[in-house]
Amino acid sequence: MNGPQVVTREAWLVARMKLLAQEREAAGVLADVGRARRALPMVRVDKEYVLEGPDGEVRLLDLFAGRGQLIVYHFMFDPAWDAGCKFCSYLVDNIGDLSHLHARNTTVAIVSRAPFTKIAAFRSRMGWNVPWYSAHGSDFNYDFHVTQDEAVAPVEYDYKDRASLLREGGEWQTVGEQAGLSVFVRRADTVFHTYSAYGEGTDLLLGSDNYLDLTPQGRPSPGAKGKWLRHHDRYES
């Protein structure tokens, strides 16, 4: 690979200080976005979703595990598949120790449409401890626009309808399983939806990509990532 240009320490410092100003400006923009995200209004969730976990049927409220905030990652795992999506697996690999989030009154859980037996087997294979639930037979995935099937619900992904997605070359986003995340809060036993993001909107959670951004080679492009990315137990030594 082609490396960075070789310069004197003095020339490097000039370039680094220029970049530092850009980094600080970008950090300010991200802080503004974070404040705007936290200030979003919320919508009451009136539908009683029934999901399946290791101990049987659970409600959306149960996914909070007694905490006040819930982040659900909509993991692409079609009922017909034998393994979950490798891109979603990459994201879950980056979640880390959940105790830090629990200390901030926040639960992270995964929801997929595959039957729980398949989820449990794949979760065990990957060695994850993130709570994972099945939405098989539930409207949950369709209502939060991560499973696309016009026979069940109008197509919508990343806040675009089917016509917009097709116009922009996103035909693949109009059918089947898609990735996303949704955030909920609870007030006593009432659940509210505060935020959802889809596709590249979930990149904030990809810690490995952020590490790679610090290097000259950087993170791979989305197209290139599809060529090398594997489930973490499928890389060759």
PDB file of N, CA, C and O in Angstrom, residues 141-189:
ATOM      1  N   ASN A 141     -40.759  -5.903  13.775  1.00  0.00           N
ATOM      2  CA  ASN A 141     -39.813  -5.540  12.718  1.00  0.00           C
ATOM      3  C   ASN A 141     -40.454  -4.703  11.623  1.00  0.00           C
ATOM      4  O   ASN A 141     -39.834  -3.792  11.067  1.00  0.00           O
ATOM      5  N   TYR A 142     -41.700  -5.010  11.303  1.00  0.00           N
ATOM      6  CA  TYR A 142     -42.394  -4.281  10.241  1.00  0.00           C
ATOM      7  C   TYR A 142     -42.742  -2.867  10.702  1.00  0.00           C
ATOM      8  O   TYR A 142     -42.590  -1.902   9.948  1.00  0.00           O
ATOM      9  N   ASP A 143     -43.177  -2.734  11.943  1.00  0.00           N
ATOM     10  CA  ASP A 143     -43.571  -1.417  12.454  1.00  0.00           C
ATOM     11  C   ASP A 143     -42.381  -0.481  12.584  1.00  0.00           C
ATOM     12  O   ASP A 143     -42.534   0.744  12.476  1.00  0.00           O
ATOM     13  N   PHE A 144     -41.189  -1.038  12.817  1.00  0.00           N
ATOM     14  CA  PHE A 144     -39.994  -0.203  12.929  1.00  0.00           C
ATOM     15  C   PHE A 144     -39.141  -0.256  11.662  1.00  0.00           C
ATOM     16  O   PHE A 144     -37.969   0.127  11.660  1.00  0.00           O
ATOM     17  N   HIS A 145     -39.747  -0.763  10.572  1.00  0.00           N
ATOM     18  CA  HIS A 145     -39.235  -0.603   9.205  1.00  0.00           C
ATOM     19  C   HIS A 145     -37.880  -1.255   8.969  1.00  0.00           C
ATOM     20  O   HIS A 145     -37.035  -0.718   8.247  1.00  0.00           O
ATOM     21  N   VAL A 146     -37.684  -2.445   9.562  1.00  0.00           N
ATOM     22  CA  VAL A 146     -36.448  -3.186   9.311  1.00  0.00           C
ATOM     23  C   VAL A 146     -36.702  -4.527   8.631  1.00  0.00           C
ATOM     24  O   VAL A 146     -35.749  -5.252   8.340  1.00  0.00           O
ATOM     25  N   THR A 147     -37.965  -4.863   8.396  1.00  0.00           N
ATOM     26  CA  THR A 147     -38.311  -5.968   7.504  1.00  0.00           C
ATOM     27  C   THR A 147     -39.270  -5.413   6.468  1.00  0.00           C
ATOM     28  O   THR A 147     -40.297  -4.823   6.820  1.00  0.00           O
ATOM     29  N   GLN A 148     -38.916  -5.577   5.205  1.00  0.00           N
ATOM     30  CA  GLN A 148     -39.698  -5.001   4.118  1.00  0.00           C
ATOM     31  C   GLN A 148     -40.481  -6.088   3.394  1.00  0.00           C
ATOM     32  O   GLN A 148     -39.891  -7.004   2.799  1.00  0.00           O
ATOM     33  N   ASP A 149     -41.806  -5.990   3.466  1.00  0.00           N
ATOM     34  CA  ASP A 149     -42.680  -6.927   2.773  1.00  0.00           C
ATOM     35  C   ASP A 149     -43.989  -6.189   2.517  1.00  0.00           C
ATOM     36  O   ASP A 149     -44.779  -5.961   3.438  1.00  0.00           O
ATOM     37  N   GLU A 150     -44.214  -5.812   1.270  1.00  0.00           N
ATOM     38  CA  GLU A 150     -45.412  -5.031   0.930  1.00  0.00           C
ATOM     39  C   GLU A 150     -46.707  -5.768   1.241  1.00  0.00           C
ATOM     40  O   GLU A 150     -47.761  -5.147   1.400  1.00  0.00           O
ATOM     41  N   ALA A 151     -46.631  -7.090   1.331  1.00  0.00           N
ATOM     42  CA  ALA A 151     -47.828  -7.857   1.662  1.00  0.00           C
ATOM     43  C   ALA A 151     -48.218  -7.675   3.124  1.00  0.00           C
ATOM     44  O   ALA A 151     -49.353  -7.957   3.504  1.00  0.00           O
ATOM     45  N   VAL A 152     -47.280  -7.198   3.928  1.00  0.00           N
ATOM     46  CA  VAL A 152     -47.537  -7.012   5.362  1.00  0.00           C
ATOM     47  C   VAL A 152     -47.705  -5.547   5.716  1.00  0.00           C
ATOM     48  O   VAL A 152     -48.606  -5.164   6.468  1.00  0.00           O
ATOM     49  N   ALA A 153     -46.816  -4.690   5.183  1.00  0.00           N
ATOM     50  CA  ALA A 153     -46.845  -3.269   5.514  1.00  0.00           C
ATOM     51  C   ALA A 153     -46.199  -2.477   4.384  1.00  0.00           C
ATOM     52  O   ALA A 153     -45.356  -3.003   3.645  1.00  0.00           O
ATOM     53  N   PRO A 154     -46.573  -1.198   4.217  1.00  0.00           N
ATOM     54  CA  PRO A 154     -45.922  -0.369   3.202  1.00  0.00           C
ATOM     55  C   PRO A 154     -44.406  -0.305   3.415  1.00  0.00           C
ATOM     56  O   PRO A 154     -43.936  -0.237   4.557  1.00  0.00           O
ATOM     57  N   VAL A 155     -43.661  -0.338   2.321  1.00  0.00           N
ATOM     58  CA  VAL A 155     -42.208  -0.292   2.404  1.00  0.00           C
ATOM     59  C   VAL A 155     -41.751   1.098   2.833  1.00  0.00           C
ATOM     60  O   VAL A 155     -42.167   2.110   2.261  1.00  0.00           O
ATOM     61  N   GLU A 156     -40.911   1.135   3.830  1.00  0.00           N
ATOM     62  CA  GLU A 156     -40.270   2.378   4.267  1.00  0.00           C
ATOM     63  C   GLU A 156     -38.934   2.022   4.897  1.00  0.00           C
ATOM     64  O   GLU A 156     -38.862   1.117   5.744  1.00  0.00           O
ATOM     65  N   TYR A 157     -37.877   2.706   4.472  1.00  0.00           N
ATOM     66  CA  TYR A 157     -36.562   2.469   5.068  1.00  0.00           C
ATOM     67  C   TYR A 157     -35.774   3.761   5.089  1.00  0.00           C
ATOM     68  O   TYR A 157     -35.729   4.486   4.096  1.00  0.00           O
ATOM     69  N   ASP A 158     -35.173   4.034   6.220  1.00  0.00           N
ATOM     70  CA  ASP A 158     -34.386   5.257   6.417  1.00  0.00           C
ATOM     71  C   ASP A 158     -35.218   6.495   6.077  1.00  0.00           C
ATOM     72  O   ASP A 158     -34.740   7.439   5.459  1.00  0.00           O
ATOM     73  N   TYR A 159     -36.498   6.438   6.454  1.00  0.00           N
ATOM     74  CA  TYR A 159     -37.443   7.546   6.292  1.00  0.00           C
ATOM     75  C   TYR A 159     -37.729   7.870   4.821  1.00  0.00           C
ATOM     76  O   TYR A 159     -38.069   8.994   4.483  1.00  0.00           O
ATOM     77  N   LYS A 160     -37.616   6.842   3.967  1.00  0.00           N
ATOM     78  CA  LYS A 160     -37.929   6.991   2.548  1.00  0.00           C
ATOM     79  C   LYS A 160     -38.935   5.921   2.155  1.00  0.00           C
ATOM     80  O   LYS A 160     -38.823   4.763   2.593  1.00  0.00           O
ATOM     81  N   ASP A 161     -39.901   6.284   1.312  1.00  0.00           N
ATOM     82  CA  ASP A 161     -40.854   5.297   0.837  1.00  0.00           C
ATOM     83  C   ASP A 161     -40.252   4.496  -0.321  1.00  0.00           C
ATOM     84  O   ASP A 161     -39.133   4.762  -0.767  1.00  0.00           O
ATOM     85  N   ARG A 162     -41.003   3.532  -0.812  1.00  0.00           N
ATOM     86  CA  ARG A 162     -40.493   2.631  -1.840  1.00  0.00           C
ATOM     87  C   ARG A 162     -40.099   3.387  -3.108  1.00  0.00           C
ATOM     88  O   ARG A 162     -39.034   3.127  -3.689  1.00  0.00           O
ATOM     89  N   ALA A 163     -40.918   4.344  -3.518  1.00  0.00           N
ATOM     90  CA  ALA A 163     -40.618   5.097  -4.735  1.00  0.00           C
ATOM     91  C   ALA A 163     -39.308   5.861  -4.595  1.00  0.00           C
ATOM     92  O   ALA A 163     -38.487   5.891  -5.525  1.00  0.00           O
ATOM     93  N   SER A 164     -39.076   6.464  -3.451  1.00  0.00           N
ATOM     94  CA  SER A 164     -37.832   7.215  -3.220  1.00  0.00           C
ATOM     95  C   SER A 164     -36.632   6.285  -3.211  1.00  0.00           C
ATOM     96  O   SER A 164     -35.575   6.605  -3.786  1.00  0.00           O
ATOM     97  N   LEU A 165     -36.766   5.126  -2.562  1.00  0.00           N
ATOM     98  CA  LEU A 165     -35.658   4.174  -2.519  1.00  0.00           C
ATOM     99  C   LEU A 165     -35.298   3.688  -3.923  1.00  0.00           C
ATOM    100  O   LEU A 165     -34.115   3.610  -4.280  1.00  0.00           O
ATOM    101  N   LEU A 166     -36.309   3.375  -4.729  1.00  0.00           N
ATOM    102  CA  LEU A 166     -36.049   2.914  -6.090  1.00  0.00           C
ATOM    103  C   LEU A 166     -35.429   4.018  -6.927  1.00  0.00           C
ATOM    104  O   LEU A 166     -34.512   3.775  -7.720  1.00  0.00           O
ATOM    105  N   ARG A 167     -35.895   5.235  -6.754  1.00  0.00           N
ATOM    106  CA  ARG A 167     -35.363   6.374  -7.515  1.00  0.00           C
ATOM    107  C   ARG A 167     -33.891   6.607  -7.193  1.00  0.00           C
ATOM    108  O   ARG A 167     -33.119   7.041  -8.048  1.00  0.00           O
ATOM    109  N   GLU A 168     -33.497   6.308  -5.973  1.00  0.00           N
ATOM    110  CA  GLU A 168     -32.121   6.542  -5.537  1.00  0.00           C
ATOM    111  C   GLU A 168     -31.242   5.305  -5.654  1.00  0.00           C
ATOM    112  O   GLU A 168     -30.127   5.276  -5.138  1.00  0.00           O
ATOM    113  N   GLY A 169     -31.732   4.263  -6.316  1.00  0.00           N
ATOM    114  CA  GLY A 169     -30.926   3.061  -6.524  1.00  0.00           C
ATOM    115  C   GLY A 169     -30.906   2.119  -5.340  1.00  0.00           C
ATOM    116  O   GLY A 169     -30.016   1.264  -5.248  1.00  0.00           O
ATOM    117  N   GLY A 170     -31.857   2.245  -4.437  1.00  0.00           N
ATOM    118  CA  GLY A 170     -31.882   1.400  -3.250  1.00  0.00           C
ATOM    119  C   GLY A 170     -32.886   0.273  -3.335  1.00  0.00           C
ATOM    120  O   GLY A 170     -33.570  -0.020  -2.341  1.00  0.00           O
ATOM    121  N   GLU A 171     -32.958  -0.378  -4.496  1.00  0.00           N
ATOM    122  CA  GLU A 171     -33.930  -1.459  -4.671  1.00  0.00           C
ATOM    123  C   GLU A 171     -33.743  -2.543  -3.621  1.00  0.00           C
ATOM    124  O   GLU A 171     -34.717  -3.127  -3.122  1.00  0.00           O
ATOM    125  N   TRP A 172     -32.480  -2.841  -3.259  1.00  0.00           N
ATOM    126  CA  TRP A 172     -32.200  -3.896  -2.284  1.00  0.00           C
ATOM    127  C   TRP A 172     -32.761  -3.559  -0.902  1.00  0.00           C
ATOM    128  O   TRP A 172     -32.947  -4.450  -0.055  1.00  0.00           O
ATOM    129  N   GLN A 173     -33.064  -2.279  -0.667  1.00  0.00           N
ATOM    130  CA  GLN A 173     -33.612  -1.876   0.628  1.00  0.00           C
ATOM    131  C   GLN A 173     -35.130  -1.998   0.687  1.00  0.00           C
ATOM    132  O   GLN A 173     -35.731  -1.702   1.721  1.00  0.00           O
ATOM    133  N   THR A 174     -35.740  -2.440  -0.394  1.00  0.00           N
ATOM    134  CA  THR A 174     -37.206  -2.515  -0.453  1.00  0.00           C
ATOM    135  C   THR A 174     -37.741  -3.917  -0.182  1.00  0.00           C
ATOM    136  O   THR A 174     -38.954  -4.115  -0.172  1.00  0.00           O
ATOM    137  N   VAL A 175     -36.854  -4.878   0.036  1.00  0.00           N
ATOM    138  CA  VAL A 175     -37.299  -6.254   0.294  1.00  0.00           C
ATOM    139  C   VAL A 175     -36.454  -6.867   1.414  1.00  0.00           C
ATOM    140  O   VAL A 175     -35.262  -6.571   1.549  1.00  0.00           O
ATOM    141  N   GLY A 176     -37.090  -7.694   2.222  1.00  0.00           N
ATOM    142  CA  GLY A 176     -36.356  -8.490   3.193  1.00  0.00           C
ATOM    143  C   GLY A 176     -35.854  -7.727   4.399  1.00  0.00           C
ATOM    144  O   GLY A 176     -36.359  -6.666   4.768  1.00  0.00           O
ATOM    145  N   GLU A 177     -34.806  -8.293   5.002  1.00  0.00           N
ATOM    146  CA  GLU A 177     -34.271  -7.786   6.265  1.00  0.00           C
ATOM    147  C   GLU A 177     -33.330  -6.611   6.040  1.00  0.00           C
ATOM    148  O   GLU A 177     -32.524  -6.614   5.114  1.00  0.00           O
ATOM    149  N   GLN A 178     -33.433  -5.615   6.927  1.00  0.00           N
ATOM    150  CA  GLN A 178     -32.567  -4.441   6.881  1.00  0.00           C
ATOM    151  C   GLN A 178     -32.070  -4.159   8.298  1.00  0.00           C
ATOM    152  O   GLN A 178     -32.670  -4.581   9.281  1.00  0.00           O
ATOM    153  N   ALA A 179     -30.977  -3.416   8.386  1.00  0.00           N
ATOM    154  CA  ALA A 179     -30.383  -3.114   9.687  1.00  0.00           C
ATOM    155  C   ALA A 179     -30.890  -1.781  10.225  1.00  0.00           C
ATOM    156  O   ALA A 179     -31.238  -0.883   9.457  1.00  0.00           O
ATOM    157  N   GLY A 180     -30.903  -1.664  11.527  1.00  0.00           N
ATOM    158  CA  GLY A 180     -31.296  -0.411  12.147  1.00  0.00           C
ATOM    159  C   GLY A 180     -31.214  -0.521  13.660  1.00  0.00           C
ATOM    160  O   GLY A 180     -30.908  -1.583  14.218  1.00  0.00           O
ATOM    161  N   LEU A 181     -31.474   0.573  14.322  1.00  0.00           N
ATOM    162  CA  LEU A 181     -31.558   0.573  15.779  1.00  0.00           C
ATOM    163  C   LEU A 181     -32.683   1.500  16.207  1.00  0.00           C
ATOM    164  O   LEU A 181     -33.025   2.453  15.506  1.00  0.00           O
ATOM    165  N   SER A 182     -33.261   1.191  17.351  1.00  0.00           N
ATOM    166  CA  SER A 182     -34.332   2.008  17.903  1.00  0.00           C
ATOM    167  C   SER A 182     -34.098   2.202  19.394  1.00  0.00           C
ATOM    168  O   SER A 182     -33.601   1.295  20.075  1.00  0.00           O
ATOM    169  N   VAL A 183     -34.459   3.377  19.875  1.00  0.00           N
ATOM    170  CA  VAL A 183     -34.262   3.726  21.281  1.00  0.00           C
ATOM    171  C   VAL A 183     -35.619   3.968  21.928  1.00  0.00           C
ATOM    172  O   VAL A 183     -36.487   4.627  21.351  1.00  0.00           O
ATOM    173  N   PHE A 184     -35.772   3.439  23.138  1.00  0.00           N
ATOM    174  CA  PHE A 184     -37.011   3.561  23.885  1.00  0.00           C
ATOM    175  C   PHE A 184     -36.711   4.010  25.314  1.00  0.00           C
ATOM    176  O   PHE A 184     -35.630   3.737  25.848  1.00  0.00           O
ATOM    177  N   VAL A 185     -37.663   4.676  25.909  1.00  0.00           N
ATOM    178  CA  VAL A 185     -37.601   4.970  27.340  1.00  0.00           C
ATOM    179  C   VAL A 185     -38.917   4.512  27.958  1.00  0.00           C
ATOM    180  O   VAL A 185     -39.912   4.325  27.258  1.00  0.00           O
ATOM    181  N   ARG A 186     -38.903   4.336  29.260  1.00  0.00           N
ATOM    182  CA  ARG A 186     -40.151   3.961  29.923  1.00  0.00           C
ATOM    183  C   ARG A 186     -40.439   4.917  31.070  1.00  0.00           C
ATOM    184  O   ARG A 186     -39.535   5.423  31.731  1.00  0.00           O
ATOM    185  N   ARG A 187     -41.699   5.162  31.270  1.00  0.00           N
ATOM    186  CA  ARG A 187     -42.192   5.905  32.423  1.00  0.00           C
ATOM    187  C   ARG A 187     -43.141   4.971  33.140  1.00  0.00           C
ATOM    188  O   ARG A 187     -44.246   4.718  32.664  1.00  0.00           O
ATOM    189  N   ALA A 188     -42.693   4.404  34.262  1.00  0.00           N
ATOM    190  CA  ALA A 188     -43.416   3.328  34.939  1.00  0.00           C
ATOM    191  C   ALA A 188     -43.561   2.169  33.954  1.00  0.00           C
ATOM    192  O   ALA A 188     -42.560   1.656  33.468  1.00  0.00           O
ATOM    193  N   ASP A 189     -44.792   1.790  33.595  1.00  0.00           N
ATOM    194  CA  ASP A 189     -44.991   0.671  32.680  1.00  0.00           C
ATOM    195  C   ASP A 189     -45.360   1.116  31.270  1.00  0.00           C
ATOM    196  O   ASP A 189     -45.813   0.306  30.457  1.00  0.00           O
TER     197      ASP A 189
END
